[in-house]
Amino acid sequence: MIRRRLSLRYLIPLFILALGLVALGTTYVLNIRHAVQQLERNAEDTMRTLATVTAGTLEAAYRGDDTDQARAAIERLAGHRRIHHALMVNPDGMVEHATRVRWLNAPVSELEHGVPATLVAHLTTSRSARIEFGPQRSVLHGAFPIRIRGMAETFVPETRAWLMMAFDLTEAKTALRRDTLARLAIWALLLLLGCAVLYLFLRRTVLTRIVKLRAATRAVATGDFSSQPSIRGTDEIADLAEDFRTMTRNLRSYQDRFQALNFRDAQTGLYNRHGLERHLSQALADAHDSNRPWLLCNFDIEGIKVINSTRGHAAGDALLAQVAEHLEKMSLDKGIPARIVGDEFALLTPVQGRKTEELVHDIHASLESLRFQWEESSQPVRINLGAVVIDQSIDEVETATSLANAARLAAKDASYERVRIGRKDDPDLDLSTAPMRWVGSITAALESDRFELFAQEIQPSRLGSEPGLFFEVLVRLRQPDGELISPGMFLPAAEKYRLAGRIDLWVIKHLFEFFNAEPEHLKRISLCSINLSGLSLGSEQIIDLVSDELKRGALRADQLCFEITETAAITNLSAATAFIARLRGLGCRFALDDFGSGVSSFGYLKSLEVDFLKMDGMFVRGIGDDRTDRAIVKSINEIGHQTGKQTIAEFVETSEVADILRKIGVDYLQGYGIGRPMTLEKMLRRSTRRGRSALG
């Protein structure tokens, strides 16, 4: 039920009118009461006066035994305007004289209009006069004794009769009420006039100004702070209006600041996701209306979790600040820099006639030219970047952001150079590659054994120095339609949704099953290396599985090597140390992957009992042109050898890079220039053919 509120403009005059009416009503009641009381007192006085005069006449008539005189005295009373009736009653209660003939000689108690019983009883029980009202107080009854004094010496009067009278006050009281109402009607009109005058006064001085304040308040409630009520005066309402104007100015200022903060990242000062999407909507409209394409880059920073765990979050925040500052410098020419979340950033910039591939690689190169400075250490920054062109083929903001994010995830795959340009028609970058949507595919593939074992050969830098085949075990996902998916597409989702450990178990189990089924290949294998995710460090399932399979399988422990990334090892140092110790106790070996990506790589090397160091590919790729990368690779190689570890260089894609690594003294080489990934079965067959060829 909706309750309707009464406005002050009506409530105040109605309240005043109600008070006036209450006052008038009270006055009327009091006046009527007082006037009636006065009327009744006057009637009693008049009755007593008439009774005294008439009693004297009747006493004289009794003395002279003059009946006519007594009757005449009673009849004279009938002429009085207020007397309803008058009669004389003897001591026996019989009416002797009356203003009404039919009452003569009748008992007083039986008269038709009725004499109050109390008054009739009074005639026989008392000798004093008595006056009282009838039941409705409209008739005043009186009984007065008529005494005849005896001889002077006795002084004892004798009651010979009673004079009874009745005054009818009905008309008098009605006239009294009518006159009082007439006077009050005049006062009521004056009251209404006063209320109208007061209403106009309040409306001018109070109500109109309150209405203005109410309208301004309602505007503020809807978010409109432009309303500034102009109210003059020096009273409290004017002060309230001034305070209200001050409040709205402050609120408008706070709103502007809040809106600015709503589109800005508090930590870096860059645009946040909401701010980026607002500018992205404008860029999308510009691309459709003016056919001017824009480029959206989405990138993240590799290794920031390691920095947070080893150097503290202050170091991680410093890295974010340095990247943000560098990104702002890059965005001076109409670019929109943004921080999406965590270590994920974005850059929206106009293409301006440049080739997309050239622009994307220039942006990536500029970002990776940044070196993270913290205390006395310096470290290159590794960037995974995905980009998408905002043109007329992109119809929604969500499509652009999803493609850029999918391209960034694809850029994490080692087969790409940490850069990927997403296109709407690219089957590898369909929007279904969003991490959450991979969960169902990964789970289904695990349940139906649709993962496949691949391998990539790792060669010694000096040919002939290794007696057997050394390779890294890889995994691919086979879709129901036969499409083969590279790990860069689904592993990020597996890591995020904690499915990577199940994939590790699948790889280990099926690797043992493969060699148990085809043990003839084992004689040519020196070492097979298996990647483990950070979720598998400390896994009792993996330790139990490896232990059981080594006991009953054909694969020996010294042919088995496990790779863990430097990031995972440092993040879970205690778990990694214990895990490595238990599997090394079985005879297995370990490799530390992506070594050099952390700020404190060398400092933690002593704590990790590993056999191989796999250098981070970002140093190896540029070794031919970058002296700094070459110095870092040389330093890692020397540290590894001094600590009794062999070194492996990844991302060896050219013979020039391979020659430089051989001169430095790196022990093993891996990359597209050495051998591309292929199925495990195919690699083993090729190795068998090479062995037979060498024997022949």
XYZ file of C-alpha atoms in Angstrom:
696
model
C 0.000 0.000 0.000
C 1.457 3.356 -1.072
C 1.130 6.139 1.467
C 0.608 9.573 0.002
C 2.492 12.312 1.762
C 0.877 15.704 2.290
C 2.979 18.621 1.125
C 4.037 21.271 3.607
C 2.335 23.891 1.455
C -0.968 22.264 2.434
C -0.002 20.722 5.751
C 0.972 23.983 7.465
C -2.227 25.971 6.680
C -4.351 22.911 7.402
C -2.578 22.513 10.704
C -3.203 26.176 11.547
C -6.827 25.864 10.452
C -7.253 22.754 12.574
C -5.798 24.547 15.573
C -8.170 27.455 14.954
C -11.155 25.151 14.661
C -10.188 23.384 17.856
C -9.868 26.765 19.535
C -13.263 27.844 18.184
C -14.862 24.597 19.267
C -13.371 24.898 22.723
C -14.526 28.509 22.932
C -17.991 27.521 21.824
C -18.271 24.774 24.431
C -16.937 26.986 27.198
C -19.126 29.934 26.190
C -22.230 27.772 25.936
C -21.517 26.192 29.287
C -20.985 29.562 30.917
C -24.014 31.131 29.253
C -26.285 28.214 30.176
C -25.064 28.315 33.745
C -25.755 32.053 33.831
C -29.180 31.486 32.284
C -30.008 28.845 34.868
C -28.853 31.066 37.744
C -30.942 33.959 36.419
C -33.924 31.631 36.065
C -33.523 30.472 39.673
C -33.283 34.076 40.887
C -36.347 35.081 38.878
C -38.276 32.084 40.186
C -37.386 32.905 43.789
C -38.423 36.554 43.276
C -41.769 35.576 41.731
C -42.291 32.996 44.438
C -41.650 35.551 47.189
C -44.097 38.093 45.704
C -46.764 35.477 44.963
C -46.347 33.778 48.346
C -47.047 37.116 50.045
C -50.238 37.554 48.039
C -51.333 33.996 48.765
C -50.622 34.435 52.502
C -52.821 37.536 52.516
C -55.533 35.619 50.652
C -55.383 32.816 53.215
C -55.632 35.271 56.100
C -58.707 36.845 54.541
C -59.992 33.520 53.348
C -60.182 35.082 49.886
C -60.167 32.266 47.350
C -60.553 34.610 44.403
C -57.488 36.549 45.393
C -55.482 33.329 45.607
C -56.708 32.154 42.196
C -55.934 35.553 40.666
C -52.418 35.434 42.051
C -51.845 32.035 40.404
C -53.369 33.152 37.103
C -51.113 36.215 37.019
C -48.133 33.869 36.964
C -49.391 32.359 33.703
C -48.626 35.612 31.970
C -44.924 35.343 32.654
C -43.009 34.378 29.482
C -40.908 31.663 31.052
C -43.462 30.028 33.354
C -44.551 26.692 31.972
C -47.114 26.175 34.713
C -47.909 27.278 38.304
C -50.118 25.718 40.925
C -50.915 25.788 44.606
C -51.009 22.486 46.461
C -52.541 21.946 49.884
C -50.826 19.893 52.572
C -52.720 16.813 51.361
C -51.077 17.008 47.921
C -54.164 18.138 46.078
C -54.056 20.997 43.598
C -56.232 23.885 44.786
C -55.329 26.494 42.158
C -53.473 26.087 38.841
C -52.729 27.881 35.608
C -54.316 24.903 33.899
C -57.937 24.210 34.853
C -57.737 20.442 34.279
C -55.217 20.113 37.070
C -57.621 21.485 39.752
C -58.390 19.097 42.606
C -55.970 16.536 41.110
C -53.197 14.894 43.093
C -49.949 16.624 42.304
C -48.212 13.296 41.758
C -50.550 12.421 38.879
C -50.157 15.487 36.677
C -49.561 14.507 33.017
C -46.444 16.627 32.433
C -45.064 15.270 35.619
C -43.577 16.908 38.610
C -40.287 15.348 39.648
C -40.904 12.639 42.232
C -38.198 14.088 44.423
C -40.056 17.364 44.501
C -43.390 15.635 45.351
C -41.689 13.788 48.183
C -40.221 17.060 49.364
C -43.732 18.412 50.006
C -44.323 15.891 52.756
C -40.890 15.676 54.268
C -39.663 19.236 54.395
C -40.857 22.744 55.076
C -38.150 24.556 53.069
C -38.193 25.768 49.493
C -36.634 23.535 46.826
C -35.590 24.210 43.210
C -34.383 21.489 40.803
C -34.177 20.687 37.095
C -36.053 18.048 35.255
C -34.342 15.142 33.500
C -33.233 17.156 30.411
C -32.440 20.344 32.346
C -34.829 22.144 30.044
C -37.481 22.749 32.760
C -36.742 24.312 36.151
C -39.111 23.182 38.912
C -39.613 24.937 42.249
C -41.622 24.298 45.401
C -42.082 27.140 47.878
C -43.997 26.861 51.200
C -46.835 29.325 51.977
C -46.722 29.958 55.711
C -49.376 31.636 57.875
C -47.977 33.126 61.054
C -50.085 32.629 64.158
C -50.442 34.972 67.128
C -47.476 37.147 67.763
C -46.712 35.409 71.022
C -46.169 32.029 69.289
C -43.824 33.123 66.453
C -44.296 29.683 64.855
C -45.465 29.908 61.215
C -47.810 27.272 59.909
C -47.470 25.850 56.386
C -50.880 26.034 54.803
C -49.943 25.203 51.154
C -47.158 24.930 48.579
C -46.578 27.187 45.609
C -45.136 25.139 42.735
C -43.775 26.656 39.520
C -41.975 25.401 36.438
C -39.833 27.519 34.098
C -39.401 26.238 30.504
C -35.838 27.182 29.380
C -35.877 25.282 26.055
C -36.356 28.297 23.804
C -33.964 30.384 25.860
C -31.210 27.805 25.602
C -31.843 27.313 21.857
C -31.632 31.049 21.277
C -28.501 31.176 23.387
C -26.791 28.485 21.284
C -27.912 30.185 18.064
C -26.516 33.538 19.140
C -23.236 31.937 20.226
C -22.882 30.102 16.897
C -23.559 33.323 15.016
C -20.770 35.065 16.886
C -18.430 32.110 16.361
C -19.221 32.061 12.623
C -17.831 35.560 12.393
C -14.718 34.423 14.241
C -14.456 31.408 11.921
C -14.452 33.681 8.891
C -11.786 35.802 10.515
C -9.830 32.604 11.230
C -10.022 31.480 7.597
C -8.881 34.899 6.485
C -6.017 34.745 8.966
C -5.023 31.277 7.731
C -5.037 32.498 4.142
C -2.873 35.482 5.039
C -0.531 33.255 7.057
C -0.353 30.735 4.209
C 0.583 33.430 1.720
C 3.179 34.739 4.132
C 4.662 31.278 4.769
C 4.560 30.475 1.085
C 6.540 33.572 0.288
C 9.014 33.326 3.147
C 9.321 29.565 3.765
C 7.443 27.174 1.509
C 8.681 28.431 -1.869
C 12.258 28.262 -0.693
C 11.773 24.794 0.772
C 10.301 23.632 -2.554
C 13.408 24.929 -4.330
C 15.616 23.041 -1.888
C 13.560 19.892 -2.386
C 13.869 20.120 -6.179
C 17.628 20.597 -5.860
C 17.878 17.657 -3.452
C 15.998 15.394 -5.846
C 18.304 16.452 -8.659
C 21.332 15.547 -6.538
C 19.731 12.189 -5.719
C 19.662 11.408 -9.458
C 23.313 12.395 -9.859
C 22.734 15.925 -11.187
C 24.988 18.280 -9.227
C 24.361 21.297 -11.474
C 21.346 22.491 -9.475
C 22.268 25.517 -7.354
C 19.117 26.881 -5.615
C 19.136 30.677 -5.367
C 17.540 31.534 -2.015
C 17.922 34.969 -0.520
C 17.662 35.970 3.085
C 19.521 35.824 6.353
C 17.506 33.139 8.108
C 18.221 29.448 8.639
C 16.742 28.436 5.265
C 19.103 30.787 3.441
C 21.989 29.343 5.470
C 20.817 25.838 4.588
C 20.716 26.750 0.896
C 24.262 28.093 1.056
C 25.425 24.916 2.807
C 23.614 22.890 0.149
C 25.389 24.744 -2.647
C 28.728 24.121 -0.957
C 27.862 20.444 -0.544
C 26.890 20.024 -4.213
C 30.095 21.722 -5.354
C 32.104 19.327 -3.189
C 30.075 16.349 -4.389
C 30.586 17.373 -8.002
C 34.310 17.665 -7.360
C 34.378 14.259 -5.671
C 32.355 12.774 -8.515
C 34.790 14.108 -11.088
C 37.703 12.710 -9.103
C 35.951 9.391 -8.587
C 35.128 9.085 -12.279
C 38.744 9.789 -13.086
C 39.848 7.125 -10.594
C 37.243 4.740 -11.963
C 39.067 4.767 -15.281
C 42.602 4.846 -13.850
C 44.781 2.214 -12.229
C 45.608 3.383 -8.707
C 49.076 1.816 -8.648
C 50.517 2.883 -12.007
C 48.326 5.828 -13.002
C 47.620 4.211 -16.381
C 44.119 3.593 -17.655
C 42.495 0.513 -16.154
C 40.322 -2.002 -17.989
C 37.251 0.286 -17.868
C 39.245 3.221 -19.206
C 40.748 1.092 -21.966
C 37.339 -0.236 -23.016
C 35.961 3.312 -23.185
C 38.775 4.392 -25.530
C 38.486 1.086 -27.381
C 34.827 1.849 -28.101
C 35.853 5.212 -29.559
C 38.590 3.559 -31.633
C 36.105 0.985 -32.898
C 33.689 3.743 -33.933
C 36.549 5.597 -35.632
C 37.545 2.449 -37.520
C 33.985 1.899 -38.756
C 33.107 5.529 -39.510
C 36.395 6.809 -40.915
C 38.103 3.556 -41.935
C 41.092 4.394 -39.709
C 42.487 1.172 -38.172
C 43.878 0.947 -34.658
C 46.129 -1.619 -33.020
C 45.410 -3.217 -29.638
C 48.369 -4.886 -27.935
C 47.917 -7.097 -24.892
C 51.066 -8.229 -23.087
C 52.288 -9.650 -19.801
C 55.626 -9.762 -17.983
C 57.387 -13.092 -17.567
C 58.884 -13.894 -14.176
C 57.173 -11.308 -11.995
C 55.985 -14.007 -9.593
C 59.582 -15.045 -9.039
C 60.552 -11.455 -8.328
C 57.698 -11.103 -5.826
C 58.670 -14.282 -3.989
C 62.441 -13.724 -4.004
C 62.804 -9.972 -3.731
C 59.477 -9.102 -2.198
C 56.439 -7.327 -3.570
C 58.255 -3.998 -3.427
C 60.504 -5.233 -6.234
C 57.490 -6.487 -8.182
C 55.774 -3.126 -7.766
C 58.939 -1.387 -8.941
C 58.956 -3.543 -12.085
C 55.312 -2.678 -12.773
C 56.099 1.011 -12.280
C 59.074 0.876 -14.670
C 57.041 -0.922 -17.330
C 54.192 1.596 -16.890
C 56.590 4.529 -17.203
C 58.163 3.030 -20.315
C 54.713 2.368 -21.777
C 53.669 5.980 -21.207
C 56.749 7.211 -23.049
C 55.864 4.929 -25.941
C 52.288 6.284 -25.986
C 53.028 9.965 -26.451
C 51.764 9.871 -30.044
C 48.029 9.305 -29.430
C 48.567 5.940 -27.744
C 46.410 4.763 -24.834
C 48.427 2.781 -22.251
C 46.548 0.641 -19.730
C 47.107 -1.871 -16.979
C 44.504 -4.619 -17.178
C 45.248 -6.689 -14.082
C 48.338 -7.912 -12.247
C 51.250 -7.985 -14.718
C 48.973 -7.704 -17.764
C 49.134 -4.438 -19.733
C 47.670 -3.104 -22.957
C 48.470 -0.450 -25.525
C 45.915 1.000 -27.945
C 47.515 3.011 -30.734
C 46.558 4.202 -34.236
C 48.185 2.315 -37.098
C 48.707 5.515 -39.129
C 49.666 3.806 -42.364
C 52.377 1.562 -40.929
C 52.578 -2.152 -41.603
C 50.935 -4.072 -38.801
C 53.712 -6.656 -38.395
C 56.373 -3.967 -38.328
C 54.468 -1.894 -35.769
C 53.821 -4.885 -33.504
C 57.434 -6.040 -33.561
C 58.652 -2.494 -32.920
C 56.387 -2.269 -29.863
C 57.574 -5.659 -28.626
C 61.216 -4.749 -29.215
C 60.775 -1.454 -27.396
C 59.241 -3.209 -24.398
C 61.969 -5.842 -24.271
C 64.648 -3.166 -24.519
C 63.697 -2.207 -20.967
C 66.011 -3.553 -18.263
C 64.593 -3.940 -14.794
C 66.744 -2.030 -12.309
C 66.470 -3.099 -8.677
C 69.042 -2.211 -6.077
C 72.360 -3.242 -7.663
C 70.976 -5.789 -10.101
C 69.809 -5.375 -13.677
C 67.700 -7.824 -15.614
C 66.110 -7.845 -19.071
C 62.338 -7.870 -19.235
C 60.680 -10.653 -21.180
C 57.319 -9.826 -22.741
C 54.569 -12.071 -24.140
C 52.585 -9.913 -26.553
C 49.405 -10.491 -28.491
C 47.958 -7.928 -30.882
C 44.838 -7.415 -32.959
C 44.017 -4.822 -35.614
C 40.849 -2.842 -34.869
C 39.226 -2.401 -38.261
C 35.802 -2.848 -39.821
C 35.994 -6.617 -39.358
C 35.855 -6.176 -35.572
C 32.304 -5.428 -34.502
C 32.518 -5.464 -30.698
C 34.923 -4.407 -27.971
C 34.739 -7.865 -26.409
C 35.803 -9.466 -29.676
C 38.896 -7.265 -29.841
C 39.933 -7.890 -26.237
C 39.306 -11.647 -26.530
C 41.403 -11.921 -29.693
C 44.233 -9.881 -28.188
C 44.175 -12.018 -25.044
C 44.106 -15.254 -27.055
C 47.055 -14.024 -29.131
C 48.972 -13.194 -25.945
C 48.386 -16.701 -24.611
C 49.547 -18.164 -27.911
C 52.680 -16.020 -27.730
C 53.697 -17.922 -24.599
C 54.299 -21.009 -26.737
C 57.997 -21.548 -27.447
C 57.208 -22.019 -31.104
C 56.359 -18.348 -31.369
C 58.740 -15.509 -30.753
C 56.699 -14.228 -27.792
C 54.645 -12.204 -30.303
C 51.384 -13.139 -31.979
C 49.010 -11.103 -34.133
C 45.437 -12.277 -33.756
C 42.978 -12.267 -36.622
C 39.319 -13.111 -36.555
C 39.696 -15.791 -39.242
C 42.715 -17.436 -37.574
C 41.590 -20.976 -36.593
C 44.276 -21.163 -33.912
C 42.944 -18.025 -32.297
C 39.242 -18.681 -32.262
C 37.575 -16.986 -29.321
C 36.997 -20.417 -27.846
C 40.689 -20.455 -26.902
C 39.893 -18.397 -23.823
C 41.386 -20.229 -20.816
C 38.130 -21.150 -19.135
C 36.813 -22.757 -22.307
C 39.827 -25.069 -22.469
C 38.924 -26.760 -19.192
C 36.316 -29.018 -20.779
C 38.606 -29.921 -23.682
C 41.511 -30.779 -21.371
C 39.324 -32.873 -19.059
C 37.785 -34.746 -21.994
C 41.224 -35.371 -23.526
C 42.512 -36.796 -20.239
C 39.516 -39.103 -19.915
C 39.710 -40.350 -23.528
C 43.540 -40.413 -23.907
C 43.565 -37.814 -26.676
C 46.931 -36.402 -25.680
C 49.884 -37.449 -27.829
C 53.567 -37.720 -26.961
C 55.932 -35.597 -29.042
C 59.662 -35.104 -28.678
C 62.376 -32.609 -29.663
C 65.965 -33.712 -29.938
C 68.695 -32.204 -27.773
C 72.115 -32.577 -29.401
C 75.553 -32.280 -27.849
C 77.399 -29.227 -29.092
C 80.267 -31.486 -30.142
C 78.956 -34.219 -32.405
C 79.919 -37.724 -31.389
C 80.413 -36.842 -27.744
C 77.115 -38.434 -26.650
C 76.594 -42.185 -27.109
C 72.757 -42.125 -27.173
C 69.663 -40.127 -28.042
C 68.807 -37.168 -25.774
C 65.367 -35.578 -26.248
C 62.696 -33.572 -24.461
C 59.239 -35.143 -24.186
C 56.450 -32.813 -25.340
C 52.674 -33.182 -25.435
C 49.969 -32.228 -27.915
C 46.166 -32.330 -27.626
C 44.186 -34.031 -30.388
C 40.720 -32.528 -30.827
C 37.762 -34.812 -31.705
C 37.833 -33.414 -35.262
C 41.489 -34.443 -35.629
C 43.009 -30.987 -35.138
C 46.298 -31.058 -33.231
C 46.649 -28.341 -30.579
C 50.050 -27.087 -29.431
C 50.714 -26.765 -25.672
C 50.895 -22.988 -25.861
C 47.149 -22.967 -26.473
C 45.959 -25.139 -23.592
C 48.744 -25.233 -20.981
C 48.033 -21.698 -19.634
C 44.465 -22.799 -18.913
C 45.730 -26.061 -17.417
C 48.045 -24.120 -15.098
C 45.357 -21.611 -14.152
C 42.672 -24.202 -13.408
C 45.054 -26.695 -11.756
C 44.887 -29.370 -14.454
C 48.602 -29.294 -15.300
C 49.403 -31.889 -12.622
C 47.020 -34.375 -14.247
C 48.683 -33.774 -17.616
C 52.103 -34.450 -16.035
C 50.829 -37.763 -14.653
C 49.417 -38.672 -18.062
C 52.744 -37.984 -19.807
C 54.815 -39.988 -17.288
C 52.413 -42.929 -17.300
C 52.172 -43.130 -21.093
C 55.919 -42.679 -21.557
C 56.563 -45.739 -19.401
C 53.794 -47.656 -21.206
C 55.339 -46.782 -24.565
C 58.792 -48.114 -23.663
C 57.344 -51.146 -21.878
C 55.583 -51.982 -25.152
C 58.651 -51.206 -27.347
C 61.740 -51.821 -25.201
C 63.972 -52.219 -28.246
C 64.280 -48.418 -28.477
C 65.796 -48.086 -25.015
C 69.249 -49.246 -26.038
C 69.706 -46.106 -28.158
C 68.338 -43.676 -25.541
C 70.732 -41.750 -23.390
C 68.195 -39.498 -21.670
C 64.572 -38.454 -22.061
C 63.540 -35.252 -20.324
C 59.987 -34.669 -19.027
C 58.572 -31.244 -18.189
C 56.838 -30.868 -14.826
C 54.539 -28.006 -13.892
C 54.803 -26.098 -10.640
C 51.705 -27.948 -9.385
C 53.597 -31.263 -9.556
C 56.416 -30.228 -7.245
C 55.991 -32.282 -4.089
C 53.332 -34.535 -5.667
C 53.295 -37.915 -3.929
C 51.388 -39.367 -6.891
C 54.264 -38.609 -9.251
C 56.884 -39.986 -6.851
C 54.865 -43.182 -6.324
C 54.184 -43.564 -10.064
C 57.844 -43.136 -11.034
C 59.004 -45.474 -8.259
C 56.535 -48.211 -9.221
C 57.221 -47.939 -12.959
C 60.995 -48.023 -12.483
C 60.652 -51.240 -10.494
C 58.693 -53.116 -13.163
C 59.489 -51.218 -16.334
C 62.185 -51.335 -18.968
C 63.119 -47.642 -18.657
C 66.009 -47.096 -16.259
C 66.184 -44.250 -13.737
C 69.426 -42.906 -15.254
C 67.582 -42.504 -18.576
C 64.977 -40.266 -16.975
C 65.335 -36.500 -16.446
C 62.704 -34.111 -15.083
C 62.598 -30.451 -16.089
C 61.249 -27.816 -13.710
C 61.202 -24.109 -14.482
C 63.277 -21.713 -12.459
C 60.097 -19.772 -11.648
C 58.332 -22.825 -10.197
C 61.426 -23.937 -8.293
C 62.065 -20.577 -6.639
C 58.378 -19.984 -5.894
C 58.153 -23.354 -4.105
C 61.785 -23.683 -3.031
C 61.323 -25.979 -0.040
C 58.915 -28.276 -1.888
C 61.157 -28.298 -4.964
C 64.267 -29.160 -2.930
C 62.563 -32.088 -1.187
C 60.979 -33.313 -4.426
C 64.294 -33.246 -6.292
C 66.053 -35.075 -3.465
C 63.518 -37.936 -3.418
C 63.559 -38.541 -7.182
C 67.348 -38.181 -7.376
C 67.431 -40.805 -4.656
C 65.780 -43.154 -7.156
C 68.478 -42.357 -9.702
C 66.639 -39.777 -11.817
C 68.214 -36.553 -13.011
C 66.929 -32.979 -13.076
C 67.181 -29.941 -15.347
C 66.416 -26.346 -14.335
C 64.484 -24.817 -17.239
C 64.405 -21.127 -18.266
C 67.440 -20.425 -16.104
C 68.343 -16.722 -15.896
C 64.780 -15.381 -15.984
C 64.773 -14.560 -12.257
C 66.489 -11.687 -10.482
C 68.269 -14.024 -8.081
C 68.965 -17.017 -10.321
C 72.572 -17.506 -9.233
C 71.742 -17.024 -5.570
C 69.279 -19.933 -5.544
C 71.377 -22.241 -7.702
C 73.244 -23.607 -4.669
C 69.981 -24.754 -3.093
C 68.854 -26.813 -6.083
C 70.570 -30.149 -6.769
C 70.101 -30.299 -10.535
C 72.181 -31.844 -13.295
C 71.425 -29.470 -16.172
C 70.869 -25.749 -16.632
C 68.633 -24.842 -19.585
C 69.312 -21.229 -20.471
C 66.354 -18.915 -20.939
C 65.700 -18.607 -24.665
C 65.429 -14.816 -24.568
C 69.209 -14.634 -24.095
C 69.996 -17.273 -26.739
C 67.922 -15.774 -29.571
C 69.817 -12.504 -29.645
C 73.263 -13.843 -28.959
C 74.439 -13.120 -32.497
C 73.695 -9.372 -32.284
C 73.562 -8.497 -28.596
C 76.792 -8.458 -26.630
C 74.857 -8.333 -23.363
C 72.981 -11.541 -24.184
C 76.257 -13.180 -25.178
C 77.857 -12.149 -21.891
C 74.883 -13.493 -19.909
C 75.007 -16.849 -21.756
C 78.736 -17.089 -21.160
C 78.253 -16.278 -17.470
C 75.504 -18.898 -17.049
C 77.647 -21.490 -18.811
C 80.642 -20.788 -16.566
C 78.566 -20.830 -13.365
C 76.965 -24.099 -14.428
C 80.290 -25.767 -15.112
C 81.817 -24.471 -11.872
C 78.930 -26.007 -9.923
C 79.248 -29.342 -11.727
C 76.260 -28.924 -14.010
C 75.939 -29.307 -17.754
C 74.342 -26.542 -19.793
C 71.658 -26.619 -22.472
C 70.801 -23.722 -24.791
C 67.226 -23.497 -26.072
C 65.898 -21.587 -29.115
C 68.887 -22.427 -31.294
C 67.412 -21.592 -34.675
C 70.424 -20.733 -36.872
C 73.842 -22.217 -37.512
C 75.389 -18.875 -36.532
C 73.881 -19.094 -33.045
C 74.951 -22.753 -32.782
C 78.562 -21.885 -33.671
C 78.701 -19.098 -31.060
C 77.339 -21.457 -28.403
C 79.921 -24.088 -29.298
C 82.694 -21.517 -28.927
C 81.335 -20.462 -25.532
C 81.374 -24.105 -24.481
C 77.684 -24.837 -23.984
C 77.202 -28.599 -23.669
C 73.866 -29.167 -25.457
C 71.805 -27.377 -28.106
C 68.039 -27.457 -28.665
C 65.817 -25.574 -31.075
C 64.366 -25.484 -34.573
C 67.880 -25.244 -35.975
C 68.703 -28.579 -34.344
C 65.446 -30.452 -34.776
C 61.752 -29.676 -34.882
C 59.241 -31.365 -32.556
C 57.752 -34.611 -33.905
C 55.910 -37.591 -32.519
C 57.963 -39.711 -30.134
C 57.515 -42.772 -32.307
C 58.730 -40.941 -35.408
C 61.821 -39.620 -33.631
C 62.763 -43.076 -32.379
C 62.331 -44.584 -35.874
C 64.524 -41.894 -37.397
C 67.122 -42.497 -34.712
C 67.013 -46.229 -35.441
C 67.505 -45.588 -39.162
C 70.437 -43.280 -38.461
C 71.968 -45.950 -36.258
C 71.625 -48.615 -38.924
C 73.041 -46.265 -41.534
C 76.040 -45.559 -39.352
C 76.623 -49.299 -38.855
C 76.275 -50.006 -42.553
